[in-house]
Tab-separated table of C-alpha atoms in Angstrom:
chain	number	residue	atom	x	y	z
G	1	MET	CA	0.000	0.000	0.000
G	2	ASN	CA	1.224	3.470	-0.824
G	3	GLU	CA	3.258	4.782	2.087
G	4	HIS	CA	1.908	8.283	1.534
G	5	SER	CA	-1.730	7.255	1.855
G	6	ASN	CA	-3.740	7.463	5.019
G	7	VAL	CA	-6.743	5.208	4.861
G	8	THR	CA	-9.464	4.052	7.220
G	9	GLU	CA	-12.661	2.099	6.709
G	10	THR	CA	-15.491	1.870	9.170
G	11	ASP	CA	-18.441	-0.369	8.268
G	12	SER	CA	-19.780	1.942	5.584
G	13	LEU	CA	-17.457	4.933	5.708
G	14	LEU	CA	-14.895	4.860	2.927
G	15	MET	CA	-12.194	7.501	3.241
G	16	ALA	CA	-9.034	8.281	1.318
G	17	ARG	CA	-6.272	10.817	1.159
G	18	ASN	CA	-3.990	12.034	-1.614
G	19	LEU	CA	-6.521	11.495	-4.415
G	20	SER	CA	-6.340	7.688	-4.167
G	21	PHE	CA	-8.932	5.420	-2.604
G	22	TYR	CA	-8.111	2.111	-0.944
G	23	ILE	CA	-11.098	0.058	0.067
G	24	GLY	CA	-10.544	-2.917	2.363
G	25	GLU	CA	-8.788	-3.848	5.555
G	26	GLU	CA	-5.258	-2.478	5.501
G	27	GLU	CA	-4.001	-5.206	7.812
G	28	THR	CA	-5.795	-8.172	6.291
G	29	VAL	CA	-5.778	-7.421	2.569
G	30	THR	CA	-2.430	-6.159	1.336
G	31	GLU	CA	-0.263	-6.012	-1.740
G	32	VAL	CA	1.787	-9.193	-1.745
G	33	GLY	CA	4.964	-9.688	-3.746
G	34	ARG	CA	6.170	-13.163	-4.551
G	35	ASP	CA	9.224	-12.651	-2.382
G	36	SER	CA	7.318	-11.325	0.609
G	37	TRP	CA	4.380	-13.740	0.850
G	38	ARG	CA	5.876	-15.524	3.882
G	39	ASP	CA	5.449	-12.377	5.962
G	40	GLU	CA	1.808	-11.978	5.020
G	41	GLY	CA	0.182	-14.339	7.474
G	42	HIS	CA	-2.791	-12.157	8.277
G	43	GLU	CA	-6.144	-13.865	8.243
G	44	ALA	CA	-9.296	-12.418	9.752
G	45	SER	CA	-12.636	-13.925	10.672
G	46	PHE	CA	-15.823	-12.291	9.475
G	47	ASN	CA	-19.491	-13.004	9.718
G	48	ILE	CA	-21.331	-14.225	6.699
G	49	GLY	CA	-24.511	-13.264	4.921
G	50	ASP	CA	-26.386	-14.278	1.793
G	51	SER	CA	-25.726	-14.328	-1.936
G	52	GLN	CA	-28.154	-14.250	-4.834
G	53	LEU	CA	-28.044	-13.972	-8.564
G	54	THR	CA	-28.982	-12.186	-11.722
G	55	SER	CA	-28.009	-12.292	-15.371
G	56	PHE	CA	-27.984	-9.443	-17.858
G	57	CYS	CA	-26.253	-7.936	-20.853
G	58	THR	CA	-25.171	-4.328	-20.823
G	59	ALA	CA	-25.360	-2.019	-23.778
G	60	ASP	CA	-22.358	-1.684	-26.048
G	61	PRO	CA	-19.913	0.464	-24.031
G	62	SER	CA	-18.129	1.656	-27.168
G	63	THR	CA	-21.137	3.637	-28.392
G	64	PRO	CA	-20.553	7.386	-28.040
G	65	VAL	CA	-23.239	9.105	-25.986
G	66	ASN	CA	-23.993	12.600	-24.839
G	67	LYS	CA	-23.267	13.884	-21.335
G	68	ARG	CA	-23.882	17.531	-20.594
G	69	GLY	CA	-23.698	18.524	-24.227
G	70	SER	CA	-20.585	16.533	-25.143
G	71	PHE	CA	-19.962	13.017	-26.418
G	72	THR	CA	-17.624	10.531	-24.787
G	73	SER	CA	-16.317	7.173	-25.948
G	74	GLY	CA	-16.431	3.920	-24.036
G	75	THR	CA	-12.867	4.031	-22.746
G	76	PRO	CA	-12.259	3.120	-19.084
G	77	GLY	CA	-12.736	5.943	-16.628
G	78	GLU	CA	-15.324	7.836	-18.664
G	79	ILE	CA	-19.003	8.361	-17.926
G	80	LEU	CA	-21.032	7.115	-20.844
G	81	CYS	CA	-24.597	8.254	-20.421
G	82	LYS	CA	-27.513	9.301	-18.328
G	83	GLY	CA	-30.690	7.379	-19.025
G	84	ASP	CA	-34.338	8.007	-18.251
G	85	SER	CA	-35.015	4.299	-17.884
G	86	LEU	CA	-32.750	1.633	-16.517
G	87	ALA	CA	-34.182	-0.803	-19.021
G	88	GLY	CA	-32.473	1.199	-21.773
G	89	SER	CA	-29.083	0.196	-20.361
G	90	TYR	CA	-29.625	-3.505	-20.953
G	91	THR	CA	-30.196	-5.739	-23.967
G	92	ASN	CA	-31.371	-9.319	-24.148
G	93	SER	CA	-32.001	-9.269	-20.406
G	94	MET	CA	-32.627	-12.553	-18.635
G	95	LEU	CA	-32.975	-11.904	-14.941
G	96	VAL	CA	-32.875	-14.516	-12.216
G	97	VAL	CA	-34.898	-12.632	-9.647
G	98	PRO	CA	-33.211	-12.675	-6.242
G	99	LYS	CA	-35.243	-13.307	-3.116
G	100	PRO	CA	-34.374	-12.633	0.521
G	101	LEU	CA	-33.229	-15.649	2.470
G	102	SER	CA	-36.397	-15.475	4.582
G	103	GLU	CA	-38.502	-16.238	1.501
G	104	TYR	CA	-36.810	-19.580	0.856
G	105	GLY	CA	-38.534	-22.396	2.715
G	106	GLU	CA	-36.676	-25.264	4.261
G	107	GLU	CA	-37.797	-27.548	1.422
G	108	SER	CA	-36.689	-25.284	-1.445
G	109	SER	CA	-34.048	-26.658	-3.791
G	110	GLU	CA	-31.723	-23.761	-2.942
G	111	ALA	CA	-31.963	-24.559	0.766
G	112	GLN	CA	-31.644	-28.300	0.222
G	113	TYR	CA	-28.457	-27.814	-1.769
G	114	ASN	CA	-27.005	-25.711	1.042
G	115	LEU	CA	-26.397	-22.720	-1.257
G	116	PHE	CA	-27.120	-20.024	1.318
G	117	THR	CA	-25.095	-21.330	4.209
G	118	GLY	CA	-22.208	-19.362	5.640
G	119	ASP	CA	-20.176	-22.558	5.783
G	120	PHE	CA	-18.472	-22.593	2.382
G	121	GLN	CA	-17.031	-26.049	3.027
G	122	ARG	CA	-20.221	-27.940	3.917
G	123	VAL	CA	-21.623	-29.444	0.727
G	124	ASP	CA	-24.742	-31.432	-0.116
G	125	HIS	CA	-23.916	-35.057	-0.981
G	126	ARG	CA	-25.501	-34.709	-4.459
G	127	LEU	CA	-23.302	-31.718	-5.258
G	128	LYS	CA	-20.221	-33.475	-3.941
G	129	LEU	CA	-20.895	-36.478	-6.172
G	130	PHE	CA	-21.428	-34.155	-9.144
G	131	PHE	CA	-18.143	-32.359	-8.425
G	132	ASP	CA	-16.259	-35.660	-8.127
G	133	VAL	CA	-17.662	-37.157	-11.324
G	134	GLU	CA	-18.333	-34.216	-13.656
G	135	VAL	CA	-16.150	-31.307	-12.518
G	136	PHE	CA	-12.844	-32.311	-10.992
G	137	GLU	CA	-9.972	-32.751	-13.429
G	138	GLU	CA	-8.013	-35.246	-11.342
G	139	ASN	CA	-9.007	-38.231	-9.238
G	140	THR	CA	-6.989	-36.839	-6.353
G	141	GLU	CA	-8.860	-33.490	-6.212
G	142	GLU	CA	-10.516	-32.667	-2.898
G	143	LEU	CA	-13.175	-29.987	-2.458
G	144	GLN	CA	-12.016	-27.020	-0.362
G	145	CYS	CA	-14.907	-24.555	-0.673
G	146	PHE	CA	-17.662	-23.319	-2.989
G	147	LEU	CA	-19.972	-20.318	-3.281
G	148	LYS	CA	-23.028	-19.331	-5.287
G	149	LEU	CA	-22.444	-15.928	-6.892
G	150	SER	CA	-22.435	-14.164	-10.257
G	151	THR	CA	-19.445	-13.921	-12.570
G	152	VAL	CA	-18.396	-11.390	-15.182
G	153	LYS	CA	-15.500	-12.457	-17.407
G	154	PHE	CA	-13.263	-9.847	-19.015
G	155	GLY	CA	-14.261	-9.527	-22.647
G	156	ASP	CA	-17.948	-10.223	-21.967
G	157	ALA	CA	-20.093	-7.795	-19.961
G	158	GLU	CA	-22.796	-10.368	-19.285
G	159	GLU	CA	-23.333	-11.253	-15.632
G	160	VAL	CA	-23.752	-15.021	-15.303
G	161	PRO	CA	-25.251	-16.908	-12.327
G	162	SER	CA	-22.504	-19.256	-11.220
G	163	LEU	CA	-21.080	-21.641	-8.685
G	164	LEU	CA	-17.404	-21.146	-7.890
G	165	VAL	CA	-15.872	-24.458	-6.826
G	166	VAL	CA	-12.376	-24.544	-5.348
G	167	SER	CA	-10.445	-27.772	-4.885
G	168	ASP	CA	-6.946	-28.261	-3.541
G	169	HIS	CA	-5.470	-27.690	-7.029
G	170	TRP	CA	-8.109	-26.118	-9.267
G	171	ILE	CA	-10.669	-23.309	-9.422
G	172	HIS	CA	-13.747	-24.330	-11.408
G	173	VAL	CA	-16.390	-21.915	-12.713
G	174	LEU	CA	-19.794	-23.587	-13.131
G	175	VAL	CA	-22.750	-21.902	-14.825
G	176	ILE	CA	-26.229	-22.142	-13.313
G	177	CYS	CA	-28.028	-22.626	-16.619
G	178	SER	CA	-31.606	-23.168	-15.407
G	179	GLU	CA	-33.832	-23.155	-12.344
G	180	ILE	CA	-32.249	-24.927	-9.404
G	181	GLN	CA	-34.244	-28.134	-9.141
G	182	GLY	CA	-33.683	-31.814	-9.696
G	183	GLN	CA	-30.190	-33.230	-9.991
G	184	PRO	CA	-27.140	-30.916	-10.253
G	185	SER	CA	-26.559	-32.113	-13.832
G	186	ASP	CA	-29.961	-30.609	-14.721
G	187	TRP	CA	-28.976	-27.047	-13.800
G	188	LEU	CA	-25.175	-26.912	-13.713
G	189	ARG	CA	-22.549	-27.038	-16.438
G	190	LYS	CA	-18.812	-26.406	-16.261
G	191	ARG	CA	-17.682	-23.193	-17.940
G	192	GLU	CA	-13.926	-23.140	-17.301
G	193	SER	CA	-11.283	-24.547	-14.990
G	194	HIS	CA	-8.021	-22.907	-13.918
G	195	CYS	CA	-5.095	-24.314	-11.985
G	196	ILE	CA	-4.601	-22.468	-8.701
G	197	ALA	CA	-0.876	-22.234	-9.408
G	198	GLU	CA	-1.720	-20.109	-12.479
G	199	LEU	CA	-3.547	-17.448	-10.440
G	200	SER	CA	-1.557	-14.235	-10.816
G	201	TYR	CA	-3.782	-11.566	-9.207
G	202	LEU	CA	-6.451	-11.657	-6.522
G	203	GLU	CA	-8.219	-8.485	-5.474
G	204	VAL	CA	-11.077	-7.408	-3.230
G	205	GLY	CA	-13.516	-5.189	-5.119
G	206	LEU	CA	-14.914	-1.825	-4.123
G	207	GLY	CA	-16.724	-1.834	-0.784
G	208	SER	CA	-15.693	-5.477	-0.206
G	209	GLN	CA	-18.709	-6.761	-2.181
G	210	SER	CA	-16.853	-8.526	-4.991
G	211	ILE	CA	-13.623	-10.407	-5.706
G	212	ARG	CA	-11.456	-10.145	-8.824
G	213	ALA	CA	-9.146	-12.895	-10.092
G	214	GLU	CA	-6.808	-13.159	-13.078
G	215	PHE	CA	-4.962	-16.243	-14.364
G	216	GLU	CA	-1.675	-16.131	-16.206
G	217	ASP	CA	-2.010	-19.251	-18.350
G	218	SER	CA	-5.066	-18.128	-20.319
G	219	GLY	CA	-5.182	-14.454	-19.367
G	220	ALA	CA	-8.761	-15.011	-18.160
G	221	ALA	CA	-9.958	-12.476	-15.599
G	222	TYR	CA	-13.164	-12.618	-13.580
G	223	THR	CA	-15.188	-10.372	-11.336
G	224	LEU	CA	-17.041	-12.438	-8.738
G	225	LEU	CA	-20.108	-10.494	-7.614
G	226	ILE	CA	-21.115	-11.455	-4.066
G	227	ARG	CA	-22.995	-8.273	-3.028
G	228	ASP	CA	-22.534	-9.002	0.662
G	229	ARG	CA	-19.607	-7.445	2.481
G	230	ALA	CA	-19.399	-9.949	5.344
G	231	LYS	CA	-19.711	-12.984	3.096
G	232	CYS	CA	-17.224	-11.533	0.614
G	233	LYS	CA	-14.614	-10.935	3.319
G	234	SER	CA	-15.112	-14.394	4.795
G	235	PHE	CA	-14.839	-16.183	1.460
G	236	PHE	CA	-11.855	-14.071	0.420
G	237	ASN	CA	-10.139	-14.957	3.688
G	238	LEU	CA	-10.683	-18.667	3.055
G	239	LEU	CA	-9.634	-18.423	-0.598
G	240	THR	CA	-6.501	-16.474	0.287
G	241	GLY	CA	-5.417	-19.181	2.710
G	242	ILE	CA	-5.761	-21.845	0.024
G	243	ILE	CA	-3.909	-19.792	-2.582
G	244	ARG	CA	-1.042	-18.849	-0.280
G	245	GLY	CA	-0.410	-22.530	0.223
G	246	PHE	CA	0.816	-22.596	-3.370
G	247	ALA	CA	3.081	-19.551	-3.027
G	248	PRO	CA	6.237	-21.553	-2.060
G	249	ASN	CA	5.741	-23.670	-5.177
G	250	SER	CA	8.150	-22.682	-7.928
G	251	ASP	CA	5.285	-23.040	-10.408
G	252	SER	CA	3.121	-20.456	-8.651
G	253	LYS	CA	2.407	-17.360	-10.742
G	254	LEU	CA	0.994	-15.347	-7.818
G	255	LYS	CA	2.073	-11.707	-8.035
G	256	SER	CA	-0.211	-9.873	-5.635
G	257	ILE	CA	-3.198	-10.017	-3.328
G	258	SER	CA	-4.620	-6.528	-3.048
G	259	THR	CA	-7.559	-4.169	-2.588
G	260	THR	CA	-9.290	-2.016	-5.177
G	261	ARG	CA	-7.951	1.489	-5.741
G	262	VAL	CA	-10.245	4.241	-6.969
G	263	ASN	CA	-7.839	6.592	-8.723
G	264	PRO	CA	-8.193	8.927	-11.710
G	265	GLN	CA	-8.297	5.878	-14.005
G	266	HIS	CA	-11.267	4.323	-12.211
G	267	HIS	CA	-14.637	4.760	-13.887
G	268	LEU	CA	-16.230	6.185	-10.707
G	269	TRP	CA	-13.571	8.855	-10.240
G	270	PRO	CA	-15.421	11.641	-12.125
G	271	LEU	CA	-18.492	11.182	-9.919
G	272	LEU	CA	-16.577	11.121	-6.652
G	273	CYS	CA	-14.649	14.243	-7.582
G	274	GLU	CA	-17.487	16.072	-9.322
G	275	ASN	CA	-18.123	18.457	-6.428
G	276	VAL	CA	-14.648	18.382	-4.903
G	277	GLU	CA	-12.137	21.178	-5.260
G	278	SER	CA	-9.146	20.267	-7.393
G	279	ASP	CA	-6.564	21.382	-4.828
G	280	ILE	CA	-7.209	18.647	-2.260
G	281	SER	CA	-4.594	18.797	0.462
G	282	GLU	CA	-2.804	15.824	1.968
G	283	ASP	CA	-5.067	15.918	5.022
G	284	SER	CA	-8.288	16.069	3.014
G	285	HIS	CA	-10.520	13.083	2.490
G	286	ILE	CA	-13.563	12.218	0.378
G	287	ASP	CA	-16.301	10.107	1.930
G	288	PHE	CA	-18.757	7.962	0.000
G	289	PHE	CA	-20.957	4.898	0.315
G	290	TYR	CA	-21.009	2.122	-2.294
G	291	LEU	CA	-23.648	-0.589	-2.656
G	292	LEU	CA	-24.281	-3.336	-5.213
G	293	ALA	CA	-28.026	-3.954	-5.275
G	294	PHE	CA	-31.066	-4.465	-7.503
G	295	LEU	CA	-33.683	-1.929	-8.548
G	296	VAL	CA	-37.297	-3.087	-8.531
G	297	GLN	CA	-38.804	-1.583	-11.675
G	298	ASP	CA	-41.979	-2.538	-13.534
G	299	GLY	CA	-42.231	-5.827	-11.681
G	300	SER	CA	-38.675	-6.959	-12.417
G	301	LEU	CA	-35.256	-6.498	-10.889
G	302	ALA	CA	-32.209	-4.979	-12.559
G	303	PRO	CA	-28.656	-4.925	-11.153
G	304	VAL	CA	-27.619	-1.434	-10.079
G	305	THR	CA	-24.925	0.338	-8.123
G	306	VAL	CA	-25.950	2.895	-5.518
G	307	LEU	CA	-23.226	5.487	-4.983
G	308	VAL	CA	-23.780	8.113	-2.308
G	309	THR	CA	-21.536	11.080	-1.621
G	310	GLN	CA	-22.111	13.692	1.073
G	311	ALA	CA	-24.576	15.563	-1.132
G	312	THR	CA	-25.704	13.286	-3.958
G	313	LEU	CA	-27.378	9.940	-4.628
G	314	TYR	CA	-26.384	8.159	-7.855
G	315	LEU	CA	-28.184	5.196	-9.391
G	316	LEU	CA	-25.708	3.552	-11.768
G	317	SER	CA	-25.278	0.631	-14.127
G	318	GLU	CA	-21.698	-0.618	-13.937
G	319	ASP	CA	-19.782	-2.727	-16.407
G	320	HIS	CA	-17.952	-5.043	-14.004
G	321	GLN	CA	-15.302	-6.248	-16.438
G	322	TRP	CA	-11.828	-6.063	-14.893
G	323	ARG	CA	-8.266	-7.158	-15.413
G	324	LYS	CA	-4.750	-6.116	-14.474
G	325	GLY	CA	-3.167	-4.224	-17.392
G	326	MET	CA	0.549	-3.898	-17.992
G	327	SER	CA	1.587	-0.296	-17.428
G	328	SER	CA	5.179	-0.870	-18.482
G	329	GLN	CA	7.360	-3.465	-20.179
G	330	THR	CA	10.015	-3.448	-17.474
G	331	SER	CA	11.065	-6.510	-15.567
G	332	ASN	CA	9.256	-5.178	-12.525
G	333	GLU	CA	5.962	-5.718	-14.369
G	334	ASN	CA	4.192	-2.738	-12.829
G	335	THR	CA	0.472	-3.094	-13.281
G	336	GLU	CA	-2.674	-1.061	-13.037
G	337	SER	CA	-6.279	-2.235	-13.037
G	338	ILE	CA	-8.426	-1.893	-16.119
G	339	SER	CA	-12.039	-1.474	-15.061
G	340	GLY	CA	-15.218	-1.089	-17.050
G	341	THR	CA	-17.534	1.840	-17.618
G	342	VAL	CA	-20.528	3.302	-15.820
G	343	HIS	CA	-23.925	4.442	-17.070
G	344	ILE	CA	-25.692	7.047	-14.957
G	345	HIS	CA	-29.315	6.074	-14.585
G	346	GLU	CA	-30.363	8.805	-12.171
G	347	THR	CA	-28.887	11.530	-9.968
G	348	GLN	CA	-30.690	12.998	-6.956
G	349	PRO	CA	-29.566	15.477	-4.306
G	350	ILE	CA	-29.787	13.985	-0.820
G	351	SER	CA	-31.877	17.035	0.078
G	352	CYS	CA	-34.650	15.581	-2.140
G	353	VAL	CA	-35.065	12.523	0.094
G	354	SER	CA	-38.476	12.812	1.757
G	355	SER	CA	-38.598	9.505	3.666
G	356	VAL	CA	-37.058	6.041	3.972
G	357	HIS	CA	-39.076	2.829	4.347
G	358	LEU	CA	-37.994	-0.549	5.730
G	359	PHE	CA	-39.949	-3.807	5.937
G	360	LEU	CA	-39.983	-6.517	8.602
G	361	SER	CA	-41.176	-9.088	6.082
G	362	SER	CA	-38.437	-8.094	3.589
G	363	PRO	CA	-35.340	-7.127	5.581
G	364	TYR	CA	-33.210	-6.960	2.406
G	365	ARG	CA	-35.411	-4.245	0.900
G	366	VAL	CA	-35.333	-0.467	1.320
G	367	ASP	CA	-37.499	2.182	-0.358
G	368	ILE	CA	-36.133	5.708	-0.667
G	369	LYS	CA	-38.806	8.266	-1.502
G	370	LEU	CA	-37.670	11.439	-3.264
G	371	TYR	CA	-39.515	14.681	-3.880
G	372	ASP	CA	-38.365	17.525	-6.110
G	373	GLU	CA	-40.089	20.662	-4.805
G	374	ILE	CA	-39.251	22.688	-7.911
G	375	ALA	CA	-40.524	20.139	-10.427
G	376	LYS	CA	-43.227	18.902	-8.024
G	377	ASP	CA	-42.125	15.390	-8.909
G	378	GLU	CA	-42.221	12.418	-6.518
G	379	LYS	CA	-40.567	9.060	-7.112
G	380	THR	CA	-39.331	6.025	-5.215
G	381	TRP	CA	-36.130	4.033	-5.470
G	382	CYS	CA	-37.180	0.531	-4.465
G	383	LEU	CA	-33.950	-1.326	-3.782
G	384	GLN	CA	-33.432	-5.029	-3.137
G	385	THR	CA	-30.112	-5.992	-1.566
G	386	GLU	CA	-28.425	-9.198	-0.475
G	387	SER	CA	-27.316	-7.967	2.935
G	388	GLN	CA	-29.298	-6.608	5.870
G	389	ASP	CA	-26.160	-4.931	7.191
G	390	LEU	CA	-25.704	-2.996	3.961
G	391	VAL	CA	-29.348	-1.871	4.109
G	392	LYS	CA	-28.737	-0.500	7.600
G	393	ASP	CA	-25.519	1.191	6.493
G	394	LEU	CA	-27.188	2.834	3.494
G	395	VAL	CA	-30.013	4.187	5.639
G	396	GLU	CA	-27.555	5.452	8.247
G	397	TRP	CA	-25.420	7.176	5.616
G	398	VAL	CA	-28.387	8.952	4.019
G	399	ARG	CA	-29.881	9.841	7.398
G	400	THR	CA	-26.634	11.356	8.681
G	401	GLN	CA	-26.115	13.567	5.617
G	402	TRP	CA	-29.800	14.595	5.424
G	403	GLU	CA	-30.101	15.510	9.101
G	404	ALA	CA	-26.873	17.511	8.922
G	405	MET	CA	-28.507	19.588	6.160
G	406	PHE	CA	-31.891	20.196	7.800
G	407	GLY	CA	-31.267	19.852	11.531
G	408	VAL	CA	-34.346	17.633	12.019
G	409	LYS	CA	-34.846	13.881	11.999
G	410	LEU	CA	-35.392	12.093	8.703
G	411	ASN	CA	-38.720	10.296	8.468
G	412	THR	CA	-37.815	6.610	8.607
G	413	THR	CA	-40.671	4.097	8.799
G	414	LEU	CA	-40.575	0.382	9.559
G	415	HIS	CA	-43.501	-1.521	7.977
G	416	GLU	CA	-44.748	-5.019	8.770
G	417	THR	CA	-45.093	-5.934	5.106
G	418	GLY	CA	-44.326	-4.351	1.760
G	419	SER	CA	-46.799	-3.521	-0.953
């Protein structure tokens, strides 16, 4: 980590100095060189939450679009568009609608297959047999852990419902190709397999809600969307322990284990610095809240990113493609991340928030009601998340900023059921 940076992270408070953002635990997720891995023995324990899925295709990011009277291309770090409807940001959408854990009965296929448990190493006997017979490359492979999540592979913006299966030698990416019912062979197929020794980069994504991985043999790079901070940290901790076991091996290609940096090359940088003075001093910091969620719209759910600064709420569609790009051809192999683009769906001042609504029957849901007094326009952001803790953190962030503006309490209502 940059010795000139001063970084802290509370549960939902992300702060950075010197125009660079580092999101993650400084002591538990660090840059690791191949020669220094033996000193990086930090492993932390975290609680675990839930993970759910969706699948979609984003619009072509190379299409020039207009923003504030000017057109921009689809190069990383640029804002592509503002849209009146989130549906306009997707093509050929096929959504697997996520449901809160409380809505899955004990007899559901998802529950029976143990896909929501916090124990990533406890596997249903039918899945274990499927892994042994259909997935594992070698007879000697032993299952280490697995997790239901969504994957985005570099070169393809589509988000794919997946099962990540890690053995003692391989990482297997399985696609959930249909409704989860019947035998595993009915709804699972193997997409790709990568030797753990070929893993070159492992990175915790922004807000600790995703994991990025790149492999040297094929150059394949994945973003693993978990959308739950506690579960993401816990799984990353387990995965890191397995991967570090290969570090002494002369065949290991591991170069670093790191956290995401939001710098001027990151696609969210223009939004985070939009209302910030250019001459930020060394002691200055920019605070923001980041959430991967789903927007309930016209009876369906669409993946969105909620980005909240001290004054503004952004509803975004992110292209989650990522890889480590070579920034020089020197022997040191300095690298920088190549991230995707962002489409602005909607921007609202926090001052326009009129009330916040929570639901006992749907603890993963939050409704933010907004009212524009000038336009006399009222609307609601109905958000579905995969983490109760992140719902609480979002509400707390908005409440704190809103009450600092008006000096009165924000109207927050807890309902028995949702409409």
